Amino acid sequence: MSGAERSEELYQRACRVIPGGVNSPVRAFRTVGGTPRFIEKAAGQYLFDVDGRKYLDFMCSWGALILGHAHPEVVAAISRAAANGTSYGAPTPDEVRLAEAITRSYPGLEQVRFVSSGTEAVMSAIRVARAATRRDLIVKFSGCYHGHADHLLVAAGSGLATFQRPSSAGVPQAFVDCTRILPLDDEAAVRELFAREGARIAAVIIEPVPANHGLLLQRLEFLGLLRDITREHGALLILDEVISGFRIAQGGAAETCGIVPDLATFGKVIGGGMPVGAFGGARALMSHLAPDGDTYQAGTLSGNPVAMAAGVTTLELLVRDSAWAKLEALGQALERELAPVIESSPFPLRLVRIGSMFWPCLIESGPPRVAATLSEKATKRFAALFHAMLERGVYLPPSPYEVCFLSLAHTEEDLRTLAKALRESLAVAAREVP
Ligand SMILES: *Cc1c(COP(=O)(O)O)cnc(C)c1O
């Protein structure tokens, strides 16, 4: 591992004191092998590791950094807020501003509450759904990830696909007994489940743009059915927009699909790189929460003033800079640059894209609308491809099931750099895994 000596050393130290050396499993490079790069700093579209290497970053902190790294105005807002104290345990003006910005942007949303992660947002939304319906069952879709809460850690996205585990140890069977799993893209399965258990279902939760097991773009009719059938049976529809919210449009997937959910969850982009999640819906539903209602939910650092300042500034900049039109144009430029490279790929490869999210898909057959598992060969090819790209200074997420992101910091020149590195790396991967 030449050129990664300091990362090597840090990783060995980390493995002694942190399980697997990381604080989130997929960072450990287990699928692709090798030593995770320890990052020293980042700016715009670049990451810099502790060994002095620079990478063009298409991971963007798993989609959180839509403006790129260390955006000067976001950094300034964070600094200003921090100088005034980092936490009060009392309400602040920026919480109101961010809640106003989100409710103004998102269809049907009247109230939101802030938490510190996407996982918490989903846990809390589900509690509200159960409280409001006085029912227990939750329906989720295979391949969708909704954070690591117990009752949702079933058939859940890349971390789990990567480790070939259907579920997680430490989750009581009794929790999972209240969860029903359906395949994506299958109207008949949805109808059948509702015919059987419709009166017991509190909510259906879905990533409207499933992006945790590759990018599994759904048909509008399928999402439409979820809206209709939940309504017919007195169940709620929860759109998990932790990735797609403020990423694919100002109003998230609800705007692009024309579907108004009962509850929506947010994270990633709305925190501008700080730990923020949010969940919300109509006032009548959210009023189930304490102190107005009987549904408890709380957080010592919820609505943290530093995090709120980052979020408020990020959303202001997105609107001011017409971000979504720019990101779509950048996404189209990406398709143009990559098309000839993908056409001449030495092994099966497709590009799946929506707005500024894209997935280099190595799954051999079929339109990728349901969670599928890569062949062993494709997994090895991705690993070779990943390392060849890293060698060339391009940082992709370290799993073939993860989605890549563009930020406003990326330029068309960066896309040409990506295309060139990809052309060379595909040849390397084809040679290494014939
Ligand atoms: C990332 C993600 C989560 C979990 O968010 P964390 O902040 O990692 O807890 C939940 N749902 C979706 C769709 C996500 O992509």
XYZ file of C-alpha atoms and ligand atoms in Angstrom:
449
model
C 0.000 0.000 0.000
C 2.453 2.606 -1.124
C 1.376 6.176 -0.620
C -1.111 5.383 2.183
C 1.300 4.976 5.082
C -0.376 7.398 7.465
C -3.817 5.978 6.648
C -2.417 2.489 7.339
C -1.066 3.573 10.683
C -4.252 5.383 11.691
C -6.381 2.453 10.580
C -4.394 0.059 12.774
C -4.772 2.394 15.736
C -8.467 2.861 14.951
C -9.078 -0.891 14.793
C -7.844 -1.213 18.356
C -10.252 1.327 19.811
C -13.156 1.524 17.343
C -15.012 -1.603 16.100
C -13.762 -2.327 12.593
C -11.821 0.925 12.778
C -14.837 2.957 11.663
C -17.964 4.636 13.027
C -20.191 3.511 10.141
C -19.582 0.095 8.557
C -19.354 0.864 4.853
C -16.461 3.275 5.458
C -14.239 0.286 6.226
C -13.643 -0.712 2.555
C -14.642 -4.329 3.317
C -16.348 -4.814 -0.055
C -13.495 -3.327 -2.057
C -10.588 -4.375 0.172
C -7.598 -2.261 1.124
C -7.158 0.453 3.710
C -9.711 3.218 4.129
C -8.210 6.622 3.451
C -8.225 8.878 6.476
C -9.280 12.335 5.458
C -7.530 15.431 6.716
C -9.568 18.102 5.018
C -11.886 18.866 2.125
C -12.687 21.831 -0.072
C -15.247 22.225 -2.859
C -15.213 19.014 -4.917
C -12.033 17.653 -3.361
C -11.022 15.424 -0.460
C -7.441 15.456 0.862
C -6.148 12.446 2.772
C -3.556 12.311 5.531
C -0.923 11.089 3.039
C -1.205 14.270 1.007
C -3.338 12.816 -1.779
C -6.131 14.743 -3.427
C -9.334 13.121 -4.679
C -12.152 14.364 -6.866
C -15.063 13.378 -4.613
C -18.282 11.835 -5.944
C -19.405 10.551 -2.543
C -20.088 14.014 -1.083
C -20.515 12.630 2.434
C -23.127 10.148 1.178
C -25.116 12.904 -0.451
C -25.148 15.380 2.410
C -22.874 17.956 0.799
C -24.908 19.357 -2.070
C -22.882 22.604 -2.099
C -19.543 20.799 -1.966
C -17.147 20.682 0.961
C -16.488 23.622 3.260
C -18.611 26.090 1.313
C -17.339 29.495 2.526
C -20.781 30.868 3.398
C -21.752 27.702 5.284
C -18.451 27.700 7.150
C -18.982 31.363 8.032
C -22.497 30.635 9.323
C -21.190 27.739 11.420
C -18.378 29.877 12.827
C -20.735 32.734 13.691
C -23.131 30.359 15.414
C -20.389 28.516 17.298
C -18.946 31.775 18.578
C -22.323 32.464 20.187
C -22.380 29.140 21.994
C -22.821 25.625 20.660
C -25.912 24.460 22.532
C -28.442 26.065 24.881
C -31.130 23.482 25.542
C -33.647 26.224 24.761
C -35.292 27.329 21.499
C -33.431 29.521 18.977
C -34.383 31.709 15.969
C -32.626 29.478 13.409
C -34.819 26.476 14.317
C -37.846 28.539 13.327
C -36.143 29.717 10.138
C -35.176 26.205 9.064
C -38.621 24.801 9.910
C -40.209 27.619 7.871
C -37.879 26.966 4.933
C -38.673 23.246 4.931
C -42.437 23.502 5.396
C -42.585 26.217 2.708
C -40.746 23.954 0.268
C -42.329 20.579 0.766
C -45.848 19.575 -0.371
C -48.341 19.104 2.456
C -45.869 19.792 5.215
C -47.166 22.061 7.960
C -44.870 21.184 10.827
C -41.463 19.581 11.271
C -39.471 18.566 14.251
C -35.674 18.399 14.186
C -33.566 15.500 15.395
C -29.883 14.665 14.941
C -29.913 11.960 12.244
C -31.998 10.375 9.523
C -32.359 7.269 11.663
C -33.978 9.266 14.448
C -36.239 11.065 11.978
C -37.595 7.765 10.680
C -37.969 6.233 14.167
C -39.950 9.241 15.290
C -42.133 9.429 12.172
C -43.053 5.787 12.685
C -43.959 6.420 16.287
C -46.260 9.251 15.200
C -47.820 7.018 12.541
C -48.509 4.296 15.095
C -49.844 6.786 17.612
C -52.143 8.442 15.089
C -53.567 5.226 13.670
C -53.463 3.194 16.894
C -52.073 0.344 14.738
C -48.735 -1.476 14.871
C -47.757 -2.853 11.469
C -45.226 -1.065 9.278
C -44.691 -1.990 5.635
C -41.285 -1.490 4.072
C -39.695 -2.499 0.804
C -36.807 -4.832 0.251
C -33.660 -2.849 -0.550
C -34.875 0.386 1.046
C -32.807 1.652 3.955
C -34.398 3.798 6.623
C -31.603 4.017 9.159
C -30.721 1.429 11.759
C -33.801 1.407 14.014
C -34.670 -2.138 15.103
C -38.007 -2.657 13.400
C -36.698 -1.409 10.049
C -33.455 -3.295 9.930
C -34.836 -5.970 7.654
C -33.945 -6.363 3.975
C -32.402 -2.943 4.228
C -30.010 -1.698 1.620
C -26.333 -1.686 0.904
C -24.596 -2.098 4.255
C -26.621 -5.252 4.706
C -26.432 -6.425 1.096
C -22.709 -5.895 1.293
C -22.396 -8.154 4.286
C -24.842 -10.725 2.872
C -26.994 -10.536 5.953
C -30.764 -10.532 5.615
C -31.077 -8.737 8.946
C -29.004 -7.784 11.952
C -28.152 -9.673 15.104
C -29.481 -7.981 18.221
C -32.887 -7.235 16.741
C -35.617 -9.093 18.682
C -37.908 -11.187 16.518
C -40.842 -9.482 18.264
C -39.817 -6.119 16.736
C -39.551 -7.495 13.249
C -42.911 -9.256 13.693
C -44.529 -5.829 13.318
C -42.755 -5.211 10.001
C -43.938 -6.477 6.631
C -41.478 -6.608 3.751
C -42.556 -6.292 0.146
C -40.574 -6.221 -3.093
C -40.379 -2.864 -4.870
C -42.174 -2.434 -8.189
C -44.855 -5.038 -7.429
C -48.435 -3.725 -7.301
C -49.954 -7.189 -6.843
C -47.900 -7.847 -3.698
C -49.046 -4.514 -2.216
C -52.709 -5.217 -2.989
C -52.499 -8.704 -1.580
C -50.957 -7.537 1.687
C -53.564 -4.805 2.136
C -56.374 -7.233 1.353
C -55.083 -9.494 4.114
C -53.897 -7.076 6.806
C -54.956 -3.608 5.708
C -56.803 -2.847 8.938
C -53.656 -3.450 11.006
C -51.233 -1.385 8.922
C -50.140 1.894 10.507
C -47.927 3.043 7.651
C -46.127 2.214 4.463
C -42.642 3.668 4.349
C -40.622 3.948 1.161
C -37.666 5.794 -0.237
C -39.479 7.422 -3.185
C -36.122 7.352 -4.962
C -34.591 4.190 -3.518
C -30.865 4.928 -3.367
C -29.409 2.554 -0.803
C -29.205 -0.578 -2.924
C -28.117 1.088 -6.096
C -30.493 3.603 -7.629
C -33.818 1.798 -8.149
C -35.987 4.354 -9.915
C -39.649 3.486 -9.395
C -42.572 3.805 -11.759
C -44.919 6.663 -10.865
C -47.886 4.259 -10.985
C -46.312 2.171 -8.259
C -45.807 5.156 -5.966
C -49.310 6.341 -6.867
C -50.762 2.997 -5.799
C -49.089 3.346 -2.391
C -50.725 6.743 -1.974
C -54.181 5.452 -2.923
C -54.167 2.156 -1.088
C -52.907 3.596 2.209
C -55.663 6.202 2.083
C -58.327 3.586 1.346
C -57.281 1.540 4.374
C -56.741 4.369 6.861
C -52.972 3.804 6.870
C -50.347 6.524 6.437
C -47.761 6.960 3.694
C -44.294 7.971 4.855
C -41.847 9.156 2.211
C -38.308 8.756 3.458
C -36.653 11.712 1.738
C -33.448 11.595 3.790
C -31.454 11.394 0.532
C -33.921 12.802 -2.006
C -35.189 15.762 0.060
C -33.751 19.036 -1.294
C -31.502 16.850 -3.481
C -33.633 16.080 -6.521
C -35.909 19.118 -6.144
C -36.767 21.783 -3.596
C -39.866 19.744 -2.767
C -38.025 16.426 -2.931
C -39.544 13.414 -4.646
C -42.991 14.506 -3.470
C -42.673 17.443 -5.875
C -41.276 15.473 -8.818
C -43.754 12.583 -8.379
C -46.762 14.756 -7.480
C -47.449 12.653 -4.397
C -48.207 14.249 -1.044
C -47.278 11.889 1.794
C -48.777 11.960 5.287
C -45.331 12.120 6.856
C -41.897 12.807 5.388
C -38.409 12.370 6.778
C -35.309 14.394 6.001
C -31.611 14.377 6.777
C -28.360 14.698 4.837
C -28.799 17.871 2.675
C -30.851 19.831 5.239
C -27.970 19.771 7.711
C -25.402 21.255 5.342
C -22.895 18.643 6.594
C -23.897 18.869 10.255
C -25.886 16.144 12.074
C -29.514 17.062 11.377
C -32.628 15.068 10.663
C -36.254 16.153 10.532
C -39.674 14.615 10.245
C -42.920 16.318 9.515
C -46.439 16.287 8.182
C -49.799 17.923 8.606
C -50.369 19.788 11.906
C -53.141 17.355 12.905
C -50.675 14.453 12.765
C -47.704 16.225 14.313
C -49.886 17.400 17.199
C -49.735 13.837 18.531
C -46.227 14.726 19.713
C -45.468 15.874 23.238
C -45.934 18.465 24.670
C -49.254 18.827 22.764
C -49.991 15.114 22.501
C -49.259 11.805 24.163
C -46.428 10.649 21.852
C -43.041 11.172 23.414
C -40.018 12.255 21.378
C -37.107 14.424 22.490
C -33.408 15.231 22.058
C -30.785 17.077 24.110
C -29.054 18.383 20.978
C -32.115 18.469 18.670
C -32.234 21.714 16.709
C -28.651 22.396 17.688
C -27.857 26.070 16.890
C -24.645 25.332 14.953
C -26.344 22.643 12.884
C -29.396 24.854 12.274
C -27.160 27.679 11.035
C -25.547 25.310 8.521
C -28.966 24.078 7.394
C -30.533 27.527 7.046
C -27.584 28.808 5.013
C -27.490 25.717 2.800
C -31.175 25.923 1.908
C -30.911 29.686 1.279
C -27.988 29.167 -1.080
C -29.775 26.365 -2.940
C -32.744 28.604 -3.649
C -30.635 31.699 -4.418
C -28.427 29.817 -6.880
C -31.233 27.900 -8.676
C -29.392 24.780 -7.590
C -31.749 22.148 -8.932
C -31.692 23.417 -12.525
C -27.907 23.655 -12.366
C -27.545 20.172 -10.927
C -29.835 18.716 -13.588
C -27.715 20.383 -16.294
C -24.607 18.968 -14.666
C -26.269 15.544 -14.552
C -27.024 15.759 -18.268
C -23.420 16.747 -18.960
C -22.342 13.715 -16.929
C -24.438 11.446 -19.156
C -22.914 13.009 -22.287
C -19.344 12.604 -21.003
C -19.827 9.042 -19.761
C -21.942 7.697 -22.653
C -19.012 6.800 -24.976
C -17.039 5.313 -22.067
C -19.965 3.161 -20.972
C -20.752 2.105 -24.543
C -17.225 0.786 -24.984
C -17.016 -0.768 -21.493
C -15.284 -4.165 -21.569
C -17.966 -5.592 -19.235
C -21.654 -4.878 -18.520
C -22.092 -1.384 -17.144
C -24.999 1.036 -17.169
C -25.480 4.521 -15.829
C -28.639 5.173 -13.818
C -29.244 8.833 -12.998
C -31.788 11.193 -11.520
C -30.732 14.826 -11.164
C -27.434 14.928 -9.295
C -27.548 11.278 -8.150
C -26.003 8.585 -10.317
C -25.193 4.912 -10.094
C -22.658 2.998 -12.127
C -24.648 -0.258 -12.317
C -22.786 -3.526 -12.821
C -25.879 -5.724 -12.545
C -25.958 -7.708 -15.774
C -29.647 -7.915 -16.638
C -33.022 -6.281 -16.309
C -34.114 -2.737 -15.502
C -32.874 -2.205 -11.943
C -36.162 -1.463 -10.186
C -35.896 -4.095 -7.486
C -33.027 -4.884 -5.143
C -30.782 -7.376 -6.934
C -27.506 -8.905 -5.815
C -24.384 -8.558 -7.911
C -22.595 -11.658 -9.096
C -19.309 -12.439 -7.403
C -17.482 -11.470 -10.566
C -19.232 -8.107 -10.815
C -18.436 -7.425 -7.159
C -14.757 -8.157 -7.787
C -14.792 -5.976 -10.886
C -16.231 -3.120 -8.876
C -13.491 -3.530 -6.279
C -10.824 -3.368 -9.000
C -12.580 -0.415 -10.606
C -12.855 1.410 -7.290
C -9.133 1.080 -6.570
C -8.118 2.034 -10.108
C -10.272 5.167 -9.771
C -8.774 5.945 -6.359
C -5.278 5.593 -7.878
C -6.329 8.170 -10.469
C -7.567 10.545 -7.797
C -11.301 9.888 -8.097
C -13.210 8.946 -4.950
C -16.334 6.810 -5.451
C -18.365 5.353 -2.573
C -16.621 2.076 -1.602
C -19.487 -0.295 -2.490
C -21.129 -1.268 -5.792
C -24.550 -0.717 -4.195
C -23.873 2.894 -3.276
C -24.982 5.887 -5.269
C -22.651 8.705 -6.365
C -23.454 12.400 -6.024
C -22.717 15.621 -7.857
C -22.515 18.868 -5.931
C -22.677 22.476 -7.037
C -18.888 22.548 -6.630
C -18.409 20.083 -9.511
C -17.621 21.463 -12.960
C -17.888 20.071 -16.485
C -14.101 19.795 -16.421
C -14.454 17.463 -13.409
C -16.832 15.305 -15.437
C -14.223 14.969 -18.196
C -11.689 13.970 -15.534
C -14.175 11.376 -14.269
C -14.781 10.032 -17.792
C -11.062 9.693 -18.519
C -10.366 7.960 -15.199
C -13.332 5.658 -15.750
C -12.172 4.658 -19.246
C -8.727 3.742 -17.941
C -10.066 2.056 -14.800
C -12.557 -0.106 -16.702
C -9.644 -1.449 -18.741
C -7.691 -2.151 -15.535
C -10.685 -3.892 -13.917
C -11.315 -5.999 -17.038
C -7.677 -7.087 -17.018
C -7.649 -7.890 -13.293
C -11.002 -9.710 -13.312
C -11.298 -11.206 -16.805
C -28.983 7.916 5.185
C -30.392 7.468 5.253
C -31.056 7.278 6.461
C -30.355 7.330 7.787
O -29.828 8.572 8.041
P -28.639 8.686 9.139
O -28.427 10.156 9.259
O -27.480 7.939 8.537
O -29.124 8.047 10.384
C -32.402 7.008 6.442
N -33.075 6.912 5.284
C -32.477 7.070 4.091
C -33.265 6.995 2.847
C -31.094 7.330 4.039
O -30.496 7.443 2.865
